[in-house]
PDB file of C-alpha atoms in Angstrom:
ATOM      1  CA  MET U 532      -0.554  -3.947 -12.733  1.00  0.00           C
ATOM      2  CA  ALA U 533       0.782  -0.426 -12.448  1.00  0.00           C
ATOM      3  CA  ASP U 534       1.764   0.927  -9.031  1.00  0.00           C
ATOM      4  CA  GLY U 535      -0.999   3.511  -9.206  1.00  0.00           C
ATOM      5  CA  ALA U 536      -3.667   0.814  -9.391  1.00  0.00           C
ATOM      6  CA  ASP U 537      -2.700  -0.481  -5.969  1.00  0.00           C
ATOM      7  CA  PRO U 538      -2.081   2.605  -3.862  1.00  0.00           C
ATOM      8  CA  LEU U 539      -0.774   2.765  -0.319  1.00  0.00           C
ATOM      9  CA  THR U 540      -3.218   4.393   2.071  1.00  0.00           C
ATOM     10  CA  ILE U 541      -2.150   5.834   5.418  1.00  0.00           C
ATOM     11  CA  ALA U 542      -4.673   7.665   7.576  1.00  0.00           C
ATOM     12  CA  GLY U 543      -6.874   8.319   4.551  1.00  0.00           C
ATOM     13  CA  THR U 544      -4.080   9.671   2.343  1.00  0.00           C
ATOM     14  CA  THR U 545      -3.090   7.622  -0.695  1.00  0.00           C
ATOM     15  CA  PHE U 546       0.308   7.287  -2.337  1.00  0.00           C
ATOM     16  CA  GLY U 547       1.092   5.687  -5.678  1.00  0.00           C
ATOM     17  CA  SER U 548       4.486   4.487  -4.443  1.00  0.00           C
ATOM     18  CA  ARG U 549       4.986   2.011  -1.610  1.00  0.00           C
ATOM     19  CA  LEU U 550       8.612   3.029  -1.126  1.00  0.00           C
ATOM     20  CA  ILE U 551       9.267   5.651   1.537  1.00  0.00           C
ATOM     21  CA  MET U 552      12.708   7.189   1.391  1.00  0.00           C
ATOM     22  CA  GLY U 553      14.912   8.722   4.033  1.00  0.00           C
ATOM     23  CA  THR U 554      17.424  11.442   3.336  1.00  0.00           C
ATOM     24  CA  GLY U 555      20.260  10.621   5.732  1.00  0.00           C
ATOM     25  CA  GLY U 556      23.704   9.609   4.509  1.00  0.00           C
ATOM     26  CA  ALA U 557      23.583  10.978   0.965  1.00  0.00           C
ATOM     27  CA  PRO U 558      27.002  12.187  -0.260  1.00  0.00           C
ATOM     28  CA  SER U 559      25.484  15.355  -1.722  1.00  0.00           C
ATOM     29  CA  LEU U 560      22.174  17.089  -2.302  1.00  0.00           C
ATOM     30  CA  GLU U 561      22.483  16.410  -6.028  1.00  0.00           C
ATOM     31  CA  VAL U 562      22.914  12.677  -5.527  1.00  0.00           C
ATOM     32  CA  LEU U 563      20.012  12.673  -3.096  1.00  0.00           C
ATOM     33  CA  GLU U 564      17.766  14.435  -5.592  1.00  0.00           C
ATOM     34  CA  ARG U 565      18.562  11.991  -8.398  1.00  0.00           C
ATOM     35  CA  SER U 566      18.058   9.045  -6.042  1.00  0.00           C
ATOM     36  CA  LEU U 567      14.698  10.311  -4.842  1.00  0.00           C
ATOM     37  CA  LEU U 568      13.505  10.666  -8.415  1.00  0.00           C
ATOM     38  CA  ALA U 569      14.787   7.203  -9.349  1.00  0.00           C
ATOM     39  CA  SER U 570      13.012   5.691  -6.354  1.00  0.00           C
ATOM     40  CA  GLY U 571       9.628   7.095  -7.345  1.00  0.00           C
ATOM     41  CA  THR U 572       8.913   7.899  -3.719  1.00  0.00           C
ATOM     42  CA  GLU U 573       6.120  10.278  -2.787  1.00  0.00           C
ATOM     43  CA  LEU U 574       6.891  10.431   0.945  1.00  0.00           C
ATOM     44  CA  THR U 575      10.321  11.174   2.398  1.00  0.00           C
ATOM     45  CA  THR U 576      11.490  11.558   5.968  1.00  0.00           C
ATOM     46  CA  VAL U 577      13.523  14.504   7.205  1.00  0.00           C
ATOM     47  CA  ALA U 578      15.269  14.599  10.567  1.00  0.00           C
ATOM     48  CA  MET U 579      13.966  17.714  12.305  1.00  0.00           C
ATOM     49  CA  ARG U 580      16.787  17.888  14.825  1.00  0.00           C
ATOM     50  CA  ARG U 581      19.304  18.084  11.974  1.00  0.00           C
ATOM     51  CA  LEU U 582      17.337  20.404   9.704  1.00  0.00           C
ATOM     52  CA  ASP U 583      17.034  24.164   9.364  1.00  0.00           C
ATOM     53  CA  PRO U 584      13.783  24.740   7.391  1.00  0.00           C
ATOM     54  CA  THR U 585      14.839  28.326   6.603  1.00  0.00           C
ATOM     55  CA  VAL U 586      17.972  27.349   4.647  1.00  0.00           C
ATOM     56  CA  GLN U 587      17.707  27.663   0.870  1.00  0.00           C
ATOM     57  CA  GLY U 588      19.007  24.744  -1.192  1.00  0.00           C
ATOM     58  CA  SER U 589      18.036  22.304   1.541  1.00  0.00           C
ATOM     59  CA  VAL U 590      16.422  18.877   1.463  1.00  0.00           C
ATOM     60  CA  LEU U 591      13.064  20.579   1.879  1.00  0.00           C
ATOM     61  CA  SER U 592      13.565  22.643  -1.256  1.00  0.00           C
ATOM     62  CA  VAL U 593      14.341  19.472  -3.215  1.00  0.00           C
ATOM     63  CA  LEU U 594      11.184  17.815  -1.937  1.00  0.00           C
ATOM     64  CA  ALA U 595       9.095  20.883  -2.744  1.00  0.00           C
ATOM     65  CA  ARG U 596      10.507  21.074  -6.263  1.00  0.00           C
ATOM     66  CA  HIS U 597       9.363  17.540  -7.033  1.00  0.00           C
ATOM     67  CA  GLY U 598       6.130  17.455  -5.078  1.00  0.00           C
ATOM     68  CA  ILE U 599       7.416  14.895  -2.579  1.00  0.00           C
ATOM     69  CA  ARG U 600       5.682  15.068   0.779  1.00  0.00           C
ATOM     70  CA  PRO U 601       8.052  15.565   3.741  1.00  0.00           C
ATOM     71  CA  LEU U 602       7.581  13.328   6.755  1.00  0.00           C
ATOM     72  CA  PRO U 603       9.356  14.870   9.757  1.00  0.00           C
ATOM     73  CA  ASN U 604      10.917  12.407  12.146  1.00  0.00           C
ATOM     74  CA  THR U 605      12.198  12.613  15.692  1.00  0.00           C
ATOM     75  CA  ALA U 606      15.585  11.001  15.043  1.00  0.00           C
ATOM     76  CA  GLY U 607      18.050  11.726  17.813  1.00  0.00           C
ATOM     77  CA  CYS U 608      15.466  11.643  20.617  1.00  0.00           C
ATOM     78  CA  PHE U 609      16.050   9.423  23.634  1.00  0.00           C
ATOM     79  CA  THR U 610      13.016  10.262  25.767  1.00  0.00           C
ATOM     80  CA  ALA U 611       9.310  10.672  25.204  1.00  0.00           C
ATOM     81  CA  GLY U 612       9.592  14.313  26.215  1.00  0.00           C
ATOM     82  CA  GLU U 613      12.249  15.056  23.596  1.00  0.00           C
ATOM     83  CA  ALA U 614      10.230  13.313  20.887  1.00  0.00           C
ATOM     84  CA  VAL U 615       6.995  15.120  21.733  1.00  0.00           C
ATOM     85  CA  LEU U 616       8.751  18.494  21.749  1.00  0.00           C
ATOM     86  CA  THR U 617      10.465  17.755  18.420  1.00  0.00           C
ATOM     87  CA  ALA U 618       7.167  16.705  16.834  1.00  0.00           C
ATOM     88  CA  ARG U 619       5.469  19.875  17.993  1.00  0.00           C
ATOM     89  CA  LEU U 620       8.308  22.033  16.627  1.00  0.00           C
ATOM     90  CA  ALA U 621       8.080  20.155  13.319  1.00  0.00           C
ATOM     91  CA  ARG U 622       4.363  20.840  13.140  1.00  0.00           C
ATOM     92  CA  GLU U 623       5.003  24.549  13.519  1.00  0.00           C
ATOM     93  CA  ALA U 624       7.904  24.588  11.065  1.00  0.00           C
ATOM     94  CA  LEU U 625       6.460  22.399   8.305  1.00  0.00           C
ATOM     95  CA  GLY U 626       2.726  22.743   8.852  1.00  0.00           C
ATOM     96  CA  THR U 627       2.083  19.009   9.081  1.00  0.00           C
ATOM     97  CA  ASP U 628       0.750  16.883  11.893  1.00  0.00           C
ATOM     98  CA  TRP U 629       2.347  13.736  10.470  1.00  0.00           C
ATOM     99  CA  VAL U 630       5.378  12.464  12.317  1.00  0.00           C
ATOM    100  CA  LYS U 631       7.603   9.437  12.114  1.00  0.00           C
ATOM    101  CA  LEU U 632       8.183   8.789  15.774  1.00  0.00           C
ATOM    102  CA  GLU U 633      11.623   7.611  16.822  1.00  0.00           C
ATOM    103  CA  VAL U 634      12.684   7.224  20.454  1.00  0.00           C
ATOM    104  CA  VAL U 635      15.871   5.200  20.701  1.00  0.00           C
ATOM    105  CA  ALA U 636      17.445   3.634  23.767  1.00  0.00           C
ATOM    106  CA  ASP U 637      21.105   4.376  23.063  1.00  0.00           C
ATOM    107  CA  GLU U 638      23.480   5.510  20.342  1.00  0.00           C
ATOM    108  CA  ARG U 639      25.223   2.152  19.949  1.00  0.00           C
ATOM    109  CA  THR U 640      22.220   0.060  18.904  1.00  0.00           C
ATOM    110  CA  LEU U 641      19.733   2.786  17.903  1.00  0.00           C
ATOM    111  CA  LEU U 642      17.063   0.301  18.945  1.00  0.00           C
ATOM    112  CA  PRO U 643      13.699   1.760  20.009  1.00  0.00           C
ATOM    113  CA  ASP U 644      13.008   2.261  23.699  1.00  0.00           C
ATOM    114  CA  PRO U 645       9.587   0.575  23.914  1.00  0.00           C
ATOM    115  CA  ILE U 646       8.445   2.307  27.111  1.00  0.00           C
ATOM    116  CA  GLU U 647       9.371   5.827  26.009  1.00  0.00           C
ATOM    117  CA  LEU U 648       8.045   5.112  22.505  1.00  0.00           C
ATOM    118  CA  LEU U 649       4.617   4.034  23.692  1.00  0.00           C
ATOM    119  CA  ASP U 650       4.414   6.994  26.062  1.00  0.00           C
ATOM    120  CA  ALA U 651       5.285   9.458  23.274  1.00  0.00           C
ATOM    121  CA  ALA U 652       2.910   7.807  20.814  1.00  0.00           C
ATOM    122  CA  GLU U 653      -0.031   8.091  23.173  1.00  0.00           C
ATOM    123  CA  THR U 654       0.722  11.754  23.905  1.00  0.00           C
ATOM    124  CA  LEU U 655       1.102  12.692  20.232  1.00  0.00           C
ATOM    125  CA  VAL U 656      -2.056  10.855  19.150  1.00  0.00           C
ATOM    126  CA  ASP U 657      -3.975  12.697  21.885  1.00  0.00           C
ATOM    127  CA  ASP U 658      -2.425  15.912  20.543  1.00  0.00           C
ATOM    128  CA  GLY U 659      -3.873  15.293  17.079  1.00  0.00           C
ATOM    129  CA  PHE U 660      -0.787  13.915  15.340  1.00  0.00           C
ATOM    130  CA  THR U 661      -0.782  11.183  12.715  1.00  0.00           C
ATOM    131  CA  VAL U 662       1.871   8.968  14.261  1.00  0.00           C
ATOM    132  CA  LEU U 663       4.029   6.451  12.391  1.00  0.00           C
ATOM    133  CA  PRO U 664       6.249   4.813  15.033  1.00  0.00           C
ATOM    134  CA  TYR U 665       9.618   3.149  14.397  1.00  0.00           C
ATOM    135  CA  THR U 666       9.451   0.114  16.646  1.00  0.00           C
ATOM    136  CA  ASN U 667      10.954  -3.272  17.456  1.00  0.00           C
ATOM    137  CA  ASP U 668       9.649  -6.347  15.633  1.00  0.00           C
ATOM    138  CA  ASP U 669       7.614  -7.204  18.735  1.00  0.00           C
ATOM    139  CA  PRO U 670       4.024  -8.204  17.866  1.00  0.00           C
ATOM    140  CA  ILE U 671       2.751  -7.252  21.323  1.00  0.00           C
ATOM    141  CA  LEU U 672       4.283  -3.776  21.229  1.00  0.00           C
ATOM    142  CA  ALA U 673       2.975  -3.345  17.685  1.00  0.00           C
ATOM    143  CA  ARG U 674      -0.509  -4.156  18.914  1.00  0.00           C
ATOM    144  CA  LYS U 675      -0.241  -1.667  21.777  1.00  0.00           C
ATOM    145  CA  LEU U 676       0.943   1.088  19.412  1.00  0.00           C
ATOM    146  CA  GLU U 677      -2.022   0.439  17.163  1.00  0.00           C
ATOM    147  CA  ASP U 678      -4.362   0.377  20.149  1.00  0.00           C
ATOM    148  CA  VAL U 679      -3.295   3.896  21.212  1.00  0.00           C
ATOM    149  CA  GLY U 680      -4.120   5.162  17.718  1.00  0.00           C
ATOM    150  CA  CYS U 681      -0.955   5.044  15.598  1.00  0.00           C
ATOM    151  CA  ALA U 682      -1.681   5.307  11.865  1.00  0.00           C
ATOM    152  CA  ALA U 683       0.931   2.720  10.853  1.00  0.00           C
ATOM    153  CA  ILE U 684       3.415   0.350  12.461  1.00  0.00           C
ATOM    154  CA  MET U 685       7.054   0.507  11.361  1.00  0.00           C
ATOM    155  CA  PRO U 686       9.028  -2.453  12.736  1.00  0.00           C
ATOM    156  CA  LEU U 687      12.759  -2.712  12.125  1.00  0.00           C
ATOM    157  CA  GLY U 688      14.114  -5.592  10.107  1.00  0.00           C
ATOM    158  CA  SER U 689      17.491  -5.177  11.820  1.00  0.00           C
ATOM    159  CA  PRO U 690      19.397  -2.241  13.352  1.00  0.00           C
ATOM    160  CA  ILE U 691      19.486   1.047  11.468  1.00  0.00           C
ATOM    161  CA  GLY U 692      22.200   1.124   8.814  1.00  0.00           C
ATOM    162  CA  SER U 693      23.216  -2.507   9.408  1.00  0.00           C
ATOM    163  CA  GLY U 694      22.021  -3.815   6.046  1.00  0.00           C
ATOM    164  CA  LEU U 695      21.298  -7.174   7.690  1.00  0.00           C
ATOM    165  CA  GLY U 696      17.824  -7.467   6.206  1.00  0.00           C
ATOM    166  CA  ILE U 697      14.837  -8.942   8.057  1.00  0.00           C
ATOM    167  CA  ARG U 698      16.275 -11.042  10.877  1.00  0.00           C
ATOM    168  CA  ASN U 699      12.934 -12.353  12.116  1.00  0.00           C
ATOM    169  CA  PRO U 700      10.443 -12.869   9.272  1.00  0.00           C
ATOM    170  CA  HIS U 701       8.157 -14.845  11.583  1.00  0.00           C
ATOM    171  CA  ASN U 702       7.583 -11.824  13.808  1.00  0.00           C
ATOM    172  CA  PHE U 703       6.797  -9.719  10.765  1.00  0.00           C
ATOM    173  CA  GLN U 704       4.150 -12.205   9.724  1.00  0.00           C
ATOM    174  CA  LEU U 705       2.642 -12.125  13.208  1.00  0.00           C
ATOM    175  CA  ILE U 706       2.516  -8.322  13.142  1.00  0.00           C
ATOM    176  CA  VAL U 707       1.014  -8.217   9.634  1.00  0.00           C
ATOM    177  CA  GLU U 708      -1.624 -10.849  10.400  1.00  0.00           C
ATOM    178  CA  ARG U 709      -2.999  -8.895  13.315  1.00  0.00           C
ATOM    179  CA  ALA U 710      -2.578  -5.286  12.195  1.00  0.00           C
ATOM    180  CA  THR U 711      -5.445  -3.253  10.759  1.00  0.00           C
ATOM    181  CA  VAL U 712      -3.130  -0.348   9.862  1.00  0.00           C
ATOM    182  CA  PRO U 713      -0.268  -0.450   7.336  1.00  0.00           C
ATOM    183  CA  VAL U 714       2.870  -2.299   8.461  1.00  0.00           C
ATOM    184  CA  ILE U 715       6.009  -0.732   6.994  1.00  0.00           C
ATOM    185  CA  LEU U 716       9.494  -2.221   7.112  1.00  0.00           C
ATOM    186  CA  ASP U 717      11.740   0.401   8.683  1.00  0.00           C
ATOM    187  CA  ALA U 718      15.492  -0.107   8.938  1.00  0.00           C
ATOM    188  CA  GLY U 719      17.761  -2.984   8.045  1.00  0.00           C
ATOM    189  CA  ALA U 720      17.251  -3.294   4.307  1.00  0.00           C
ATOM    190  CA  GLY U 721      20.599  -3.701   2.582  1.00  0.00           C
ATOM    191  CA  THR U 722      19.637  -4.537  -0.964  1.00  0.00           C
ATOM    192  CA  ALA U 723      16.654  -5.048  -3.228  1.00  0.00           C
ATOM    193  CA  SER U 724      15.881  -8.613  -2.136  1.00  0.00           C
ATOM    194  CA  ASP U 725      15.322  -7.380   1.446  1.00  0.00           C
ATOM    195  CA  ALA U 726      12.682  -4.947   0.214  1.00  0.00           C
ATOM    196  CA  ALA U 727      11.014  -7.611  -1.909  1.00  0.00           C
ATOM    197  CA  LEU U 728      10.910 -10.030   1.048  1.00  0.00           C
ATOM    198  CA  ALA U 729       9.233  -7.421   3.250  1.00  0.00           C
ATOM    199  CA  MET U 730       6.511  -6.941   0.683  1.00  0.00           C
ATOM    200  CA  GLU U 731       6.112 -10.701   0.176  1.00  0.00           C
ATOM    201  CA  LEU U 732       5.594 -11.039   3.932  1.00  0.00           C
ATOM    202  CA  GLY U 733       2.653  -8.670   3.643  1.00  0.00           C
ATOM    203  CA  CYS U 734       4.167  -5.318   4.529  1.00  0.00           C
ATOM    204  CA  ALA U 735       2.288  -2.414   2.999  1.00  0.00           C
ATOM    205  CA  ALA U 736       5.448  -0.445   2.245  1.00  0.00           C
ATOM    206  CA  VAL U 737       9.205  -0.230   2.792  1.00  0.00           C
ATOM    207  CA  MET U 738      11.073   2.629   4.424  1.00  0.00           C
ATOM    208  CA  LEU U 739      14.814   2.886   3.826  1.00  0.00           C
ATOM    209  CA  ALA U 740      17.674   5.337   3.522  1.00  0.00           C
ATOM    210  CA  SER U 741      21.195   3.937   3.982  1.00  0.00           C
ATOM    211  CA  ALA U 742      20.679   1.094   1.510  1.00  0.00           C
ATOM    212  CA  VAL U 743      20.348   3.751  -1.190  1.00  0.00           C
ATOM    213  CA  THR U 744      22.266   6.777   0.026  1.00  0.00           C
ATOM    214  CA  ARG U 745      25.348   4.725   0.980  1.00  0.00           C
ATOM    215  CA  ALA U 746      25.274   2.378  -2.009  1.00  0.00           C
ATOM    216  CA  GLN U 747      28.151   2.646  -4.481  1.00  0.00           C
ATOM    217  CA  GLU U 748      25.634   3.867  -7.072  1.00  0.00           C
ATOM    218  CA  PRO U 749      22.773   5.437  -5.068  1.00  0.00           C
ATOM    219  CA  GLU U 750      20.628   6.331  -8.060  1.00  0.00           C
ATOM    220  CA  LEU U 751      20.912   2.808  -9.463  1.00  0.00           C
ATOM    221  CA  MET U 752      20.060   1.240  -6.119  1.00  0.00           C
ATOM    222  CA  ALA U 753      17.066   3.550  -5.750  1.00  0.00           C
ATOM    223  CA  GLY U 754      15.693   2.214  -9.011  1.00  0.00           C
ATOM    224  CA  ALA U 755      16.343  -1.353  -7.876  1.00  0.00           C
ATOM    225  CA  MET U 756      14.446  -0.725  -4.644  1.00  0.00           C
ATOM    226  CA  ARG U 757      11.533   0.769  -6.544  1.00  0.00           C
ATOM    227  CA  HIS U 758      11.180  -2.337  -8.697  1.00  0.00           C
ATOM    228  CA  ALA U 759      11.765  -4.699  -5.759  1.00  0.00           C
ATOM    229  CA  VAL U 760       8.941  -3.157  -3.765  1.00  0.00           C
ATOM    230  CA  ALA U 761       6.598  -3.394  -6.734  1.00  0.00           C
ATOM    231  CA  ALA U 762       7.615  -7.001  -7.456  1.00  0.00           C
ATOM    232  CA  GLY U 763       7.256  -8.048  -3.821  1.00  0.00           C
ATOM    233  CA  ARG U 764       3.816  -6.495  -3.627  1.00  0.00           C
ATOM    234  CA  LEU U 765       2.682  -8.318  -6.766  1.00  0.00           C
ATOM    235  CA  ALA U 766       4.069 -11.613  -5.453  1.00  0.00           C
ATOM    236  CA  HIS U 767       2.235 -11.153  -2.160  1.00  0.00           C
ATOM    237  CA  ARG U 768      -1.019 -10.482  -3.920  1.00  0.00           C
ATOM    238  CA  ALA U 769      -0.515 -13.417  -6.298  1.00  0.00           C
ATOM    239  CA  GLY U 770       0.136 -15.872  -3.447  1.00  0.00           C
ATOM    240  CA  ARG U 771       3.209 -18.059  -3.311  1.00  0.00           C
ATOM    241  CA  ILE U 772       3.023 -21.850  -3.760  1.00  0.00           C
ATOM    242  CA  PRO U 773       3.213 -23.989  -0.589  1.00  0.00           C
ATOM    243  CA  ARG U 774       6.674 -25.056   0.509  1.00  0.00           C
ATOM    244  CA  ARG U 775       7.216 -28.833   0.169  1.00  0.00           C
ATOM    245  CA  HIS U 776       9.816 -31.263   1.465  1.00  0.00           C
ATOM    246  CA  PHE U 777       9.753 -33.295  -1.747  1.00  0.00           C
ATOM    247  CA  ALA U 778       9.515 -32.620  -5.443  1.00  0.00           C
ATOM    248  CA  GLU U 779       6.220 -32.270  -7.280  1.00  0.00           C
ATOM    249  CA  ALA U 780       6.335 -32.449 -11.061  1.00  0.00           C
ATOM    250  CA  SER U 781       4.907 -29.411 -12.765  1.00  0.00           C
ATOM    251  CA  SER U 782       3.423 -31.552 -15.568  1.00  0.00           C
ATOM    252  CA  PRO U 783       0.458 -33.898 -14.828  1.00  0.00           C
ATOM    253  CA  ALA U 784       1.264 -37.600 -14.328  1.00  0.00           C
ATOM    254  CA  GLU U 785      -1.745 -38.709 -16.416  1.00  0.00           C
ATOM    255  CA  GLY U 786      -1.473 -39.339 -20.142  1.00  0.00           C
ATOM    256  CA  LEU U 787       2.214 -40.269 -20.227  1.00  0.00           C
ATOM    257  CA  ALA U 788       3.285 -42.134 -23.367  1.00  0.00           C
ATOM    258  CA  ALA U 789       4.037 -45.827 -22.718  1.00  0.00           C
ATOM    259  CA  LEU U 790       7.644 -46.458 -23.614  1.00  0.00           C
ATOM    260  CA  ASP U 791       8.309 -49.793 -25.346  1.00  0.00           C
ATOM    261  CA  PRO U 792      11.865 -50.465 -26.559  1.00  0.00           C
ATOM    262  CA  GLU U 793      10.438 -52.550 -29.415  1.00  0.00           C
ATOM    263  CA  ARG U 794       8.011 -49.845 -30.563  1.00  0.00           C
ATOM    264  CA  PRO U 795       9.148 -46.237 -30.889  1.00  0.00           C
ATOM    265  CA  ALA U 796       6.709 -43.827 -29.219  1.00  0.00           C
ATOM    266  CA  PHE U 797       7.043 -41.441 -32.133  1.00  0.00           C
ATOM    267  CA  GLY U 798       7.349 -42.904 -35.592  1.00  0.00           C
TER     268      GLY U 798
END
């Protein structure tokens, strides 16, 4: 089934691709552009605190040239107040009320600060924003973010840029089982199998940057991620077989030929 037959829907907007790309860490704008095209992404984050929307030849011009929707994020914010202000500035600069909300606790771990995150999410939702929060893989916090009106939940698989994959698949399953909004893996993917696993666990999409932009061959890895997300989605929809402790023959046991040393079975 083609990607377009199974679109991702966030807050009433549909996307043919379930891979959301970030732009951080690319060695050059040219490499980033080729990687974005290879990924097939239709939604790409841009860090508003590191971006000058007025500069020509910027990430925004690349996105505009290829019809890729920019998703401003609040990377670099450590308090709810900073994140809310950054989101409001992004709305004025880019003319969108969508925001990927990031409020981290410190520079060493870049882990979300759950208290500041929830506070900022509630304020931005009340302010009319479509909020996609980067959060811990905590099912209770995920539920609270959805309850205040977030349009998606974006739990981390492992710390940003670590490439450690999904460290707690069980928590992802708990979040997915309860959520009524899209759950999107955000952070931690290191290679294509991590993206496929996220989709097999029931995630609606995968968000990543470093795994592509810092790969030895970014464009090649972008293509791998594109196919991994599609394959993982198909596998999730198809339904995996139950795990067993012992073997189970794939062929039926009935109708086996009786073997007699004195009489060849085939003669």
